[in-house]
Amino acid sequence: SVIAATFLIAGAGIGGSAFVIYAAAAGAVQILGLAAYYRALSFGAMGVAAPITATGVLIPLAVGLASGERLSALETLGVLCAVGGVLLVSYQPRHAPGRGSTVAIGVGMALLGGLGFGAFYVLMEEASSRGEIVSAVLVNRIAVFAILATGALVLGIRPSSLSGGDWRDVTLVGVLAVGATLLFATATTKGLLSLVSVLASLYPVVTILLARFVLGERVRRSQQLGAAAALAGVGMITA
């Protein structure tokens, strides 16, 4: 409803068929990424699952570079630091003798989530470049709603099963998701996909901090170093 009201106020128009296809497809892979991501969170620690999904940034990074985008030496170093930091954050040691360092539980779902997010970045950038940003986000959210509504009907999930607190939380998540999608779509029209997607994929740093201070999850030294490297990469990119 928020993005629909914005669409009406802005007087934006819907682009051609390719525009709609890209925006709707972005919504489909976004749902795939979120579903796998939330499933990964149910398996393991939030501070570990989130960074693994962020490795999906390699998809738009590769697409951007293959399409002819060129980075300066400092930007390249920043990308390497950011991606390397996220990869470092995604690992946690297992203390069983002889097992060494391993990826946390739920890695399969987390990687699938990263694949969905990476594809979303590419498709949303294509939609934004072919039409108005608000329209792209509106079509994206309509596709998301349609998929979720169909899934709820198939699984027999009813809105009445949600409590008042659940509705509050879901509404807040929805508003934040729309805002994030709108900001990302805008950013792709102002900067390079390879750089914008890297910056957008640094959300695990925030997730780790929230997991530490809100849920009391332990943040390992390697994760702290990874977060620091990721932030240093952001500084190099934005410089």
PDB file of C-alpha atoms in Angstrom:
ATOM      1  CA  SER A   1       0.000   0.000   0.000  1.00  0.00           C
ATOM      2  CA  VAL A   2       2.917   2.358   0.726  1.00  0.00           C
ATOM      3  CA  ILE A   3       4.506   1.945  -2.687  1.00  0.00           C
ATOM      4  CA  ALA A   4       1.088   1.988  -4.403  1.00  0.00           C
ATOM      5  CA  ALA A   5       0.309   5.348  -2.794  1.00  0.00           C
ATOM      6  CA  THR A   6       3.736   6.636  -3.853  1.00  0.00           C
ATOM      7  CA  PHE A   7       3.053   5.420  -7.395  1.00  0.00           C
ATOM      8  CA  LEU A   8      -0.263   7.305  -7.537  1.00  0.00           C
ATOM      9  CA  ILE A   9       1.162  10.486  -6.031  1.00  0.00           C
ATOM     10  CA  ALA A  10       4.171  10.471  -8.371  1.00  0.00           C
ATOM     11  CA  GLY A  11       1.965   9.821 -11.390  1.00  0.00           C
ATOM     12  CA  ALA A  12       4.418   7.219 -12.637  1.00  0.00           C
ATOM     13  CA  GLY A  13       3.673   4.980 -15.599  1.00  0.00           C
ATOM     14  CA  ILE A  14       4.289   1.288 -16.290  1.00  0.00           C
ATOM     15  CA  GLY A  15       6.920   0.500 -18.909  1.00  0.00           C
ATOM     16  CA  GLY A  16       6.834  -2.124 -21.641  1.00  0.00           C
ATOM     17  CA  SER A  17       6.613  -5.898 -21.387  1.00  0.00           C
ATOM     18  CA  ALA A  18      10.355  -6.362 -20.803  1.00  0.00           C
ATOM     19  CA  PHE A  19      10.180  -3.882 -17.921  1.00  0.00           C
ATOM     20  CA  VAL A  20       7.333  -5.809 -16.279  1.00  0.00           C
ATOM     21  CA  ILE A  21       9.039  -9.177 -16.825  1.00  0.00           C
ATOM     22  CA  TYR A  22      12.292  -8.046 -15.219  1.00  0.00           C
ATOM     23  CA  ALA A  23      10.546  -6.397 -12.244  1.00  0.00           C
ATOM     24  CA  ALA A  24       8.248  -9.388 -11.666  1.00  0.00           C
ATOM     25  CA  ALA A  25      11.121 -11.861 -12.027  1.00  0.00           C
ATOM     26  CA  ALA A  26      13.067  -9.820  -9.481  1.00  0.00           C
ATOM     27  CA  GLY A  27      10.170 -10.322  -7.075  1.00  0.00           C
ATOM     28  CA  ALA A  28      10.150 -14.088  -7.691  1.00  0.00           C
ATOM     29  CA  VAL A  29      13.864 -14.595  -7.001  1.00  0.00           C
ATOM     30  CA  GLN A  30      13.623 -12.214  -4.052  1.00  0.00           C
ATOM     31  CA  ILE A  31      11.019 -14.503  -2.475  1.00  0.00           C
ATOM     32  CA  LEU A  32      13.260 -17.498  -3.184  1.00  0.00           C
ATOM     33  CA  GLY A  33      16.179 -15.761  -1.507  1.00  0.00           C
ATOM     34  CA  LEU A  34      14.168 -14.670   1.520  1.00  0.00           C
ATOM     35  CA  ALA A  35      12.545 -18.082   2.020  1.00  0.00           C
ATOM     36  CA  ALA A  36      15.927 -19.832   1.912  1.00  0.00           C
ATOM     37  CA  TYR A  37      17.470 -17.144   4.112  1.00  0.00           C
ATOM     38  CA  TYR A  38      14.800 -17.445   6.809  1.00  0.00           C
ATOM     39  CA  ARG A  39      15.104 -21.229   6.658  1.00  0.00           C
ATOM     40  CA  ALA A  40      18.854 -20.915   7.147  1.00  0.00           C
ATOM     41  CA  LEU A  41      18.242 -18.702  10.165  1.00  0.00           C
ATOM     42  CA  SER A  42      16.085 -21.425  11.695  1.00  0.00           C
ATOM     43  CA  PHE A  43      19.012 -23.874  11.411  1.00  0.00           C
ATOM     44  CA  GLY A  44      21.859 -21.836  12.798  1.00  0.00           C
ATOM     45  CA  ALA A  45      23.042 -18.585  14.282  1.00  0.00           C
ATOM     46  CA  MET A  46      21.791 -15.374  12.688  1.00  0.00           C
ATOM     47  CA  GLY A  47      25.253 -13.857  12.732  1.00  0.00           C
ATOM     48  CA  VAL A  48      26.519 -16.705  10.523  1.00  0.00           C
ATOM     49  CA  ALA A  49      23.625 -17.364   8.128  1.00  0.00           C
ATOM     50  CA  ALA A  50      23.320 -13.707   7.103  1.00  0.00           C
ATOM     51  CA  PRO A  51      26.909 -13.287   5.898  1.00  0.00           C
ATOM     52  CA  ILE A  52      26.751 -16.487   3.829  1.00  0.00           C
ATOM     53  CA  THR A  53      23.764 -15.164   1.884  1.00  0.00           C
ATOM     54  CA  ALA A  54      25.730 -11.998   1.160  1.00  0.00           C
ATOM     55  CA  THR A  55      28.110 -14.005  -1.040  1.00  0.00           C
ATOM     56  CA  GLY A  56      25.391 -13.742  -3.688  1.00  0.00           C
ATOM     57  CA  VAL A  57      26.930 -10.363  -4.469  1.00  0.00           C
ATOM     58  CA  LEU A  58      29.406 -12.230  -6.673  1.00  0.00           C
ATOM     59  CA  ILE A  59      26.607 -12.618  -9.256  1.00  0.00           C
ATOM     60  CA  PRO A  60      25.923  -8.901  -9.915  1.00  0.00           C
ATOM     61  CA  LEU A  61      29.619  -8.175  -9.494  1.00  0.00           C
ATOM     62  CA  ALA A  62      30.450 -10.600 -12.300  1.00  0.00           C
ATOM     63  CA  VAL A  63      27.573  -9.349 -14.463  1.00  0.00           C
ATOM     64  CA  GLY A  64      28.635  -5.732 -14.008  1.00  0.00           C
ATOM     65  CA  LEU A  65      32.258  -6.392 -14.895  1.00  0.00           C
ATOM     66  CA  ALA A  66      31.275  -8.588 -17.856  1.00  0.00           C
ATOM     67  CA  SER A  67      29.050  -5.796 -19.187  1.00  0.00           C
ATOM     68  CA  GLY A  68      32.012  -3.440 -19.368  1.00  0.00           C
ATOM     69  CA  GLU A  69      32.037  -1.697 -15.981  1.00  0.00           C
ATOM     70  CA  ARG A  70      35.535  -0.659 -14.956  1.00  0.00           C
ATOM     71  CA  LEU A  71      36.749  -0.080 -11.411  1.00  0.00           C
ATOM     72  CA  SER A  72      39.637   2.027 -10.212  1.00  0.00           C
ATOM     73  CA  ALA A  73      42.480   0.396  -8.282  1.00  0.00           C
ATOM     74  CA  LEU A  74      41.097   1.693  -4.964  1.00  0.00           C
ATOM     75  CA  GLU A  75      37.571   0.501  -5.805  1.00  0.00           C
ATOM     76  CA  THR A  76      38.900  -2.923  -6.765  1.00  0.00           C
ATOM     77  CA  LEU A  77      40.776  -3.176  -3.469  1.00  0.00           C
ATOM     78  CA  GLY A  78      37.636  -2.069  -1.653  1.00  0.00           C
ATOM     79  CA  VAL A  79      35.540  -4.761  -3.375  1.00  0.00           C
ATOM     80  CA  LEU A  80      38.099  -7.429  -2.460  1.00  0.00           C
ATOM     81  CA  CYS A  81      38.129  -6.283   1.170  1.00  0.00           C
ATOM     82  CA  ALA A  82      34.325  -6.126   1.356  1.00  0.00           C
ATOM     83  CA  VAL A  83      33.722  -9.533  -0.241  1.00  0.00           C
ATOM     84  CA  GLY A  84      36.624 -11.112   1.639  1.00  0.00           C
ATOM     85  CA  GLY A  85      35.315  -9.681   4.890  1.00  0.00           C
ATOM     86  CA  VAL A  86      31.870 -11.117   4.296  1.00  0.00           C
ATOM     87  CA  LEU A  87      33.371 -14.534   3.497  1.00  0.00           C
ATOM     88  CA  LEU A  88      35.467 -14.385   6.673  1.00  0.00           C
ATOM     89  CA  VAL A  89      32.415 -13.530   8.741  1.00  0.00           C
ATOM     90  CA  SER A  90      30.558 -16.525   7.308  1.00  0.00           C
ATOM     91  CA  TYR A  91      32.894 -19.098   8.825  1.00  0.00           C
ATOM     92  CA  GLN A  92      32.941 -20.347  12.381  1.00  0.00           C
ATOM     93  CA  PRO A  93      35.286 -22.945  13.859  1.00  0.00           C
ATOM     94  CA  ARG A  94      33.979 -26.285  15.084  1.00  0.00           C
ATOM     95  CA  HIS A  95      35.712 -27.422  18.236  1.00  0.00           C
ATOM     96  CA  ALA A  96      35.425 -31.160  17.613  1.00  0.00           C
ATOM     97  CA  PRO A  97      38.963 -32.648  17.360  1.00  0.00           C
ATOM     98  CA  GLY A  98      40.192 -33.102  13.825  1.00  0.00           C
ATOM     99  CA  ARG A  99      37.241 -31.366  12.206  1.00  0.00           C
ATOM    100  CA  GLY A 100      38.946 -28.001  11.703  1.00  0.00           C
ATOM    101  CA  SER A 101      37.094 -24.938  10.431  1.00  0.00           C
ATOM    102  CA  THR A 102      33.743 -25.529   8.762  1.00  0.00           C
ATOM    103  CA  VAL A 103      30.796 -23.631   7.420  1.00  0.00           C
ATOM    104  CA  ALA A 104      27.994 -23.202   9.933  1.00  0.00           C
ATOM    105  CA  ILE A 105      24.873 -25.352   9.889  1.00  0.00           C
ATOM    106  CA  GLY A 106      22.286 -24.320   7.311  1.00  0.00           C
ATOM    107  CA  VAL A 107      24.916 -23.331   4.738  1.00  0.00           C
ATOM    108  CA  GLY A 108      22.995 -24.930   1.870  1.00  0.00           C
ATOM    109  CA  MET A 109      19.915 -22.820   2.469  1.00  0.00           C
ATOM    110  CA  ALA A 110      22.038 -19.750   3.115  1.00  0.00           C
ATOM    111  CA  LEU A 111      23.838 -20.176  -0.208  1.00  0.00           C
ATOM    112  CA  LEU A 112      20.503 -20.649  -1.976  1.00  0.00           C
ATOM    113  CA  GLY A 113      19.386 -17.413  -0.348  1.00  0.00           C
ATOM    114  CA  GLY A 114      22.501 -15.717  -1.666  1.00  0.00           C
ATOM    115  CA  LEU A 115      21.735 -16.994  -5.167  1.00  0.00           C
ATOM    116  CA  GLY A 116      18.250 -15.488  -4.952  1.00  0.00           C
ATOM    117  CA  PHE A 117      19.537 -12.154  -3.665  1.00  0.00           C
ATOM    118  CA  GLY A 118      22.253 -11.984  -6.316  1.00  0.00           C
ATOM    119  CA  ALA A 119      19.764 -12.627  -9.094  1.00  0.00           C
ATOM    120  CA  PHE A 120      17.443 -10.026  -7.566  1.00  0.00           C
ATOM    121  CA  TYR A 121      20.152  -7.360  -7.776  1.00  0.00           C
ATOM    122  CA  VAL A 122      20.700  -8.030 -11.478  1.00  0.00           C
ATOM    123  CA  LEU A 123      17.016  -8.222 -12.449  1.00  0.00           C
ATOM    124  CA  MET A 124      16.029  -5.167 -10.419  1.00  0.00           C
ATOM    125  CA  GLU A 125      18.809  -3.140 -12.019  1.00  0.00           C
ATOM    126  CA  GLU A 126      17.530  -4.161 -15.462  1.00  0.00           C
ATOM    127  CA  ALA A 127      13.969  -3.144 -14.554  1.00  0.00           C
ATOM    128  CA  SER A 128      15.067   0.193 -13.093  1.00  0.00           C
ATOM    129  CA  SER A 129      17.077   1.030 -16.202  1.00  0.00           C
ATOM    130  CA  ARG A 130      14.067   0.342 -18.472  1.00  0.00           C
ATOM    131  CA  GLY A 131      11.425   2.423 -16.708  1.00  0.00           C
ATOM    132  CA  GLU A 132      10.534   4.570 -13.727  1.00  0.00           C
ATOM    133  CA  ILE A 133      11.924   3.430 -10.384  1.00  0.00           C
ATOM    134  CA  VAL A 134       8.672   3.673  -8.435  1.00  0.00           C
ATOM    135  CA  SER A 135       6.903   1.631 -11.105  1.00  0.00           C
ATOM    136  CA  ALA A 136       9.625  -1.020 -10.986  1.00  0.00           C
ATOM    137  CA  VAL A 137       9.278  -1.351  -7.225  1.00  0.00           C
ATOM    138  CA  LEU A 138       5.468  -1.478  -7.492  1.00  0.00           C
ATOM    139  CA  VAL A 139       5.540  -4.324 -10.034  1.00  0.00           C
ATOM    140  CA  ASN A 140       8.155  -6.061  -7.895  1.00  0.00           C
ATOM    141  CA  ARG A 141       5.968  -5.880  -4.772  1.00  0.00           C
ATOM    142  CA  ILE A 142       2.857  -7.000  -6.674  1.00  0.00           C
ATOM    143  CA  ALA A 143       4.751 -10.101  -7.810  1.00  0.00           C
ATOM    144  CA  VAL A 144       5.966 -10.723  -4.261  1.00  0.00           C
ATOM    145  CA  PHE A 145       2.429 -10.385  -2.885  1.00  0.00           C
ATOM    146  CA  ALA A 146       0.971 -12.687  -5.545  1.00  0.00           C
ATOM    147  CA  ILE A 147       3.547 -15.400  -4.848  1.00  0.00           C
ATOM    148  CA  LEU A 148       3.122 -15.157  -1.073  1.00  0.00           C
ATOM    149  CA  ALA A 149      -0.680 -15.162  -1.320  1.00  0.00           C
ATOM    150  CA  THR A 150      -0.612 -18.239  -3.554  1.00  0.00           C
ATOM    151  CA  GLY A 151       1.772 -19.987  -1.188  1.00  0.00           C
ATOM    152  CA  ALA A 152      -0.447 -19.165   1.797  1.00  0.00           C
ATOM    153  CA  LEU A 153      -3.501 -20.598   0.030  1.00  0.00           C
ATOM    154  CA  VAL A 154      -1.675 -23.785  -0.970  1.00  0.00           C
ATOM    155  CA  LEU A 155      -0.282 -24.294   2.545  1.00  0.00           C
ATOM    156  CA  GLY A 156      -3.555 -23.346   4.227  1.00  0.00           C
ATOM    157  CA  ILE A 157      -2.068 -20.437   6.147  1.00  0.00           C
ATOM    158  CA  ARG A 158      -4.680 -17.950   7.357  1.00  0.00           C
ATOM    159  CA  PRO A 159      -4.086 -14.333   8.443  1.00  0.00           C
ATOM    160  CA  SER A 160      -6.163 -15.009  11.555  1.00  0.00           C
ATOM    161  CA  SER A 161      -3.330 -17.225  12.834  1.00  0.00           C
ATOM    162  CA  LEU A 162      -1.160 -14.137  13.342  1.00  0.00           C
ATOM    163  CA  SER A 163      -1.276 -12.256  16.619  1.00  0.00           C
ATOM    164  CA  GLY A 164      -1.314  -8.492  16.955  1.00  0.00           C
ATOM    165  CA  GLY A 165       2.410  -8.486  17.625  1.00  0.00           C
ATOM    166  CA  ASP A 166       3.018 -10.612  14.530  1.00  0.00           C
ATOM    167  CA  TRP A 167       1.100  -8.142  12.361  1.00  0.00           C
ATOM    168  CA  ARG A 168       3.119  -5.280  13.790  1.00  0.00           C
ATOM    169  CA  ASP A 169       6.410  -7.004  13.071  1.00  0.00           C
ATOM    170  CA  VAL A 170       5.362  -8.148   9.585  1.00  0.00           C
ATOM    171  CA  THR A 171       4.194  -4.641   8.707  1.00  0.00           C
ATOM    172  CA  LEU A 172       7.477  -3.133   9.868  1.00  0.00           C
ATOM    173  CA  VAL A 173       9.449  -5.690   7.846  1.00  0.00           C
ATOM    174  CA  GLY A 174       7.319  -4.939   4.792  1.00  0.00           C
ATOM    175  CA  VAL A 175       7.850  -1.185   5.040  1.00  0.00           C
ATOM    176  CA  LEU A 176      11.601  -1.639   5.496  1.00  0.00           C
ATOM    177  CA  ALA A 177      11.730  -4.064   2.544  1.00  0.00           C
ATOM    178  CA  VAL A 178       9.941  -1.601   0.269  1.00  0.00           C
ATOM    179  CA  GLY A 179      12.222   1.217   1.368  1.00  0.00           C
ATOM    180  CA  ALA A 180      15.343  -0.886   0.815  1.00  0.00           C
ATOM    181  CA  THR A 181      14.174  -2.004  -2.629  1.00  0.00           C
ATOM    182  CA  LEU A 182      13.384   1.576  -3.613  1.00  0.00           C
ATOM    183  CA  LEU A 183      16.786   2.823  -2.425  1.00  0.00           C
ATOM    184  CA  PHE A 184      18.620   0.021  -4.223  1.00  0.00           C
ATOM    185  CA  ALA A 185      16.720   0.604  -7.459  1.00  0.00           C
ATOM    186  CA  THR A 186      17.561   4.308  -7.254  1.00  0.00           C
ATOM    187  CA  ALA A 187      21.218   3.590  -6.532  1.00  0.00           C
ATOM    188  CA  THR A 188      21.557   1.375  -9.618  1.00  0.00           C
ATOM    189  CA  THR A 189      20.553   4.316 -11.818  1.00  0.00           C
ATOM    190  CA  LYS A 190      23.230   6.523 -10.228  1.00  0.00           C
ATOM    191  CA  GLY A 191      26.191   4.175  -9.924  1.00  0.00           C
ATOM    192  CA  LEU A 192      27.754   0.959 -11.204  1.00  0.00           C
ATOM    193  CA  LEU A 193      25.881  -2.289 -10.519  1.00  0.00           C
ATOM    194  CA  SER A 194      29.119  -3.941  -9.394  1.00  0.00           C
ATOM    195  CA  LEU A 195      29.708  -1.322  -6.688  1.00  0.00           C
ATOM    196  CA  VAL A 196      26.096  -0.726  -5.656  1.00  0.00           C
ATOM    197  CA  SER A 197      25.469  -4.441  -5.176  1.00  0.00           C
ATOM    198  CA  VAL A 198      28.597  -4.821  -3.047  1.00  0.00           C
ATOM    199  CA  LEU A 199      27.504  -1.990  -0.778  1.00  0.00           C
ATOM    200  CA  ALA A 200      23.955  -3.378  -0.572  1.00  0.00           C
ATOM    201  CA  SER A 201      25.317  -6.780   0.444  1.00  0.00           C
ATOM    202  CA  LEU A 202      26.995  -5.493   3.589  1.00  0.00           C
ATOM    203  CA  TYR A 203      23.798  -5.922   5.619  1.00  0.00           C
ATOM    204  CA  PRO A 204      25.341  -8.884   7.546  1.00  0.00           C
ATOM    205  CA  VAL A 205      27.415  -6.382   9.525  1.00  0.00           C
ATOM    206  CA  VAL A 206      24.194  -4.864  10.854  1.00  0.00           C
ATOM    207  CA  THR A 207      22.695  -8.329  11.393  1.00  0.00           C
ATOM    208  CA  ILE A 208      25.717  -9.456  13.399  1.00  0.00           C
ATOM    209  CA  LEU A 209      25.563  -6.368  15.610  1.00  0.00           C
ATOM    210  CA  LEU A 210      21.827  -6.810  16.227  1.00  0.00           C
ATOM    211  CA  ALA A 211      22.294 -10.522  16.929  1.00  0.00           C
ATOM    212  CA  ARG A 212      25.023  -9.660  19.417  1.00  0.00           C
ATOM    213  CA  PHE A 213      23.239  -6.923  21.342  1.00  0.00           C
ATOM    214  CA  VAL A 214      19.590  -8.007  20.949  1.00  0.00           C
ATOM    215  CA  LEU A 215      19.820 -11.816  20.967  1.00  0.00           C
ATOM    216  CA  GLY A 216      23.080 -12.146  22.867  1.00  0.00           C
ATOM    217  CA  GLU A 217      24.791 -14.247  20.180  1.00  0.00           C
ATOM    218  CA  ARG A 218      28.527 -14.574  20.525  1.00  0.00           C
ATOM    219  CA  VAL A 219      30.590 -12.813  17.848  1.00  0.00           C
ATOM    220  CA  ARG A 220      33.856 -14.628  17.219  1.00  0.00           C
ATOM    221  CA  ARG A 221      37.151 -12.859  16.623  1.00  0.00           C
ATOM    222  CA  SER A 222      37.212 -13.963  12.975  1.00  0.00           C
ATOM    223  CA  GLN A 223      33.761 -12.444  12.488  1.00  0.00           C
ATOM    224  CA  GLN A 224      34.905  -9.198  14.077  1.00  0.00           C
ATOM    225  CA  LEU A 225      37.886  -9.072  11.718  1.00  0.00           C
ATOM    226  CA  GLY A 226      35.624  -9.851   8.769  1.00  0.00           C
ATOM    227  CA  ALA A 227      33.219  -7.055   9.700  1.00  0.00           C
ATOM    228  CA  ALA A 228      36.136  -4.650  10.026  1.00  0.00           C
ATOM    229  CA  ALA A 229      37.468  -5.656   6.612  1.00  0.00           C
ATOM    230  CA  ALA A 230      34.025  -5.217   5.068  1.00  0.00           C
ATOM    231  CA  LEU A 231      33.679  -1.723   6.519  1.00  0.00           C
ATOM    232  CA  ALA A 232      37.171  -0.848   5.328  1.00  0.00           C
ATOM    233  CA  GLY A 233      36.132  -1.975   1.860  1.00  0.00           C
ATOM    234  CA  VAL A 234      33.121   0.331   2.018  1.00  0.00           C
ATOM    235  CA  GLY A 235      35.409   3.225   2.826  1.00  0.00           C
ATOM    236  CA  MET A 236      37.613   2.475  -0.176  1.00  0.00           C
ATOM    237  CA  ILE A 237      34.632   2.150  -2.528  1.00  0.00           C
ATOM    238  CA  THR A 238      32.948   5.361  -1.403  1.00  0.00           C
ATOM    239  CA  ALA A 239      36.233   7.257  -1.461  1.00  0.00           C
TER     240      ALA A 239
END
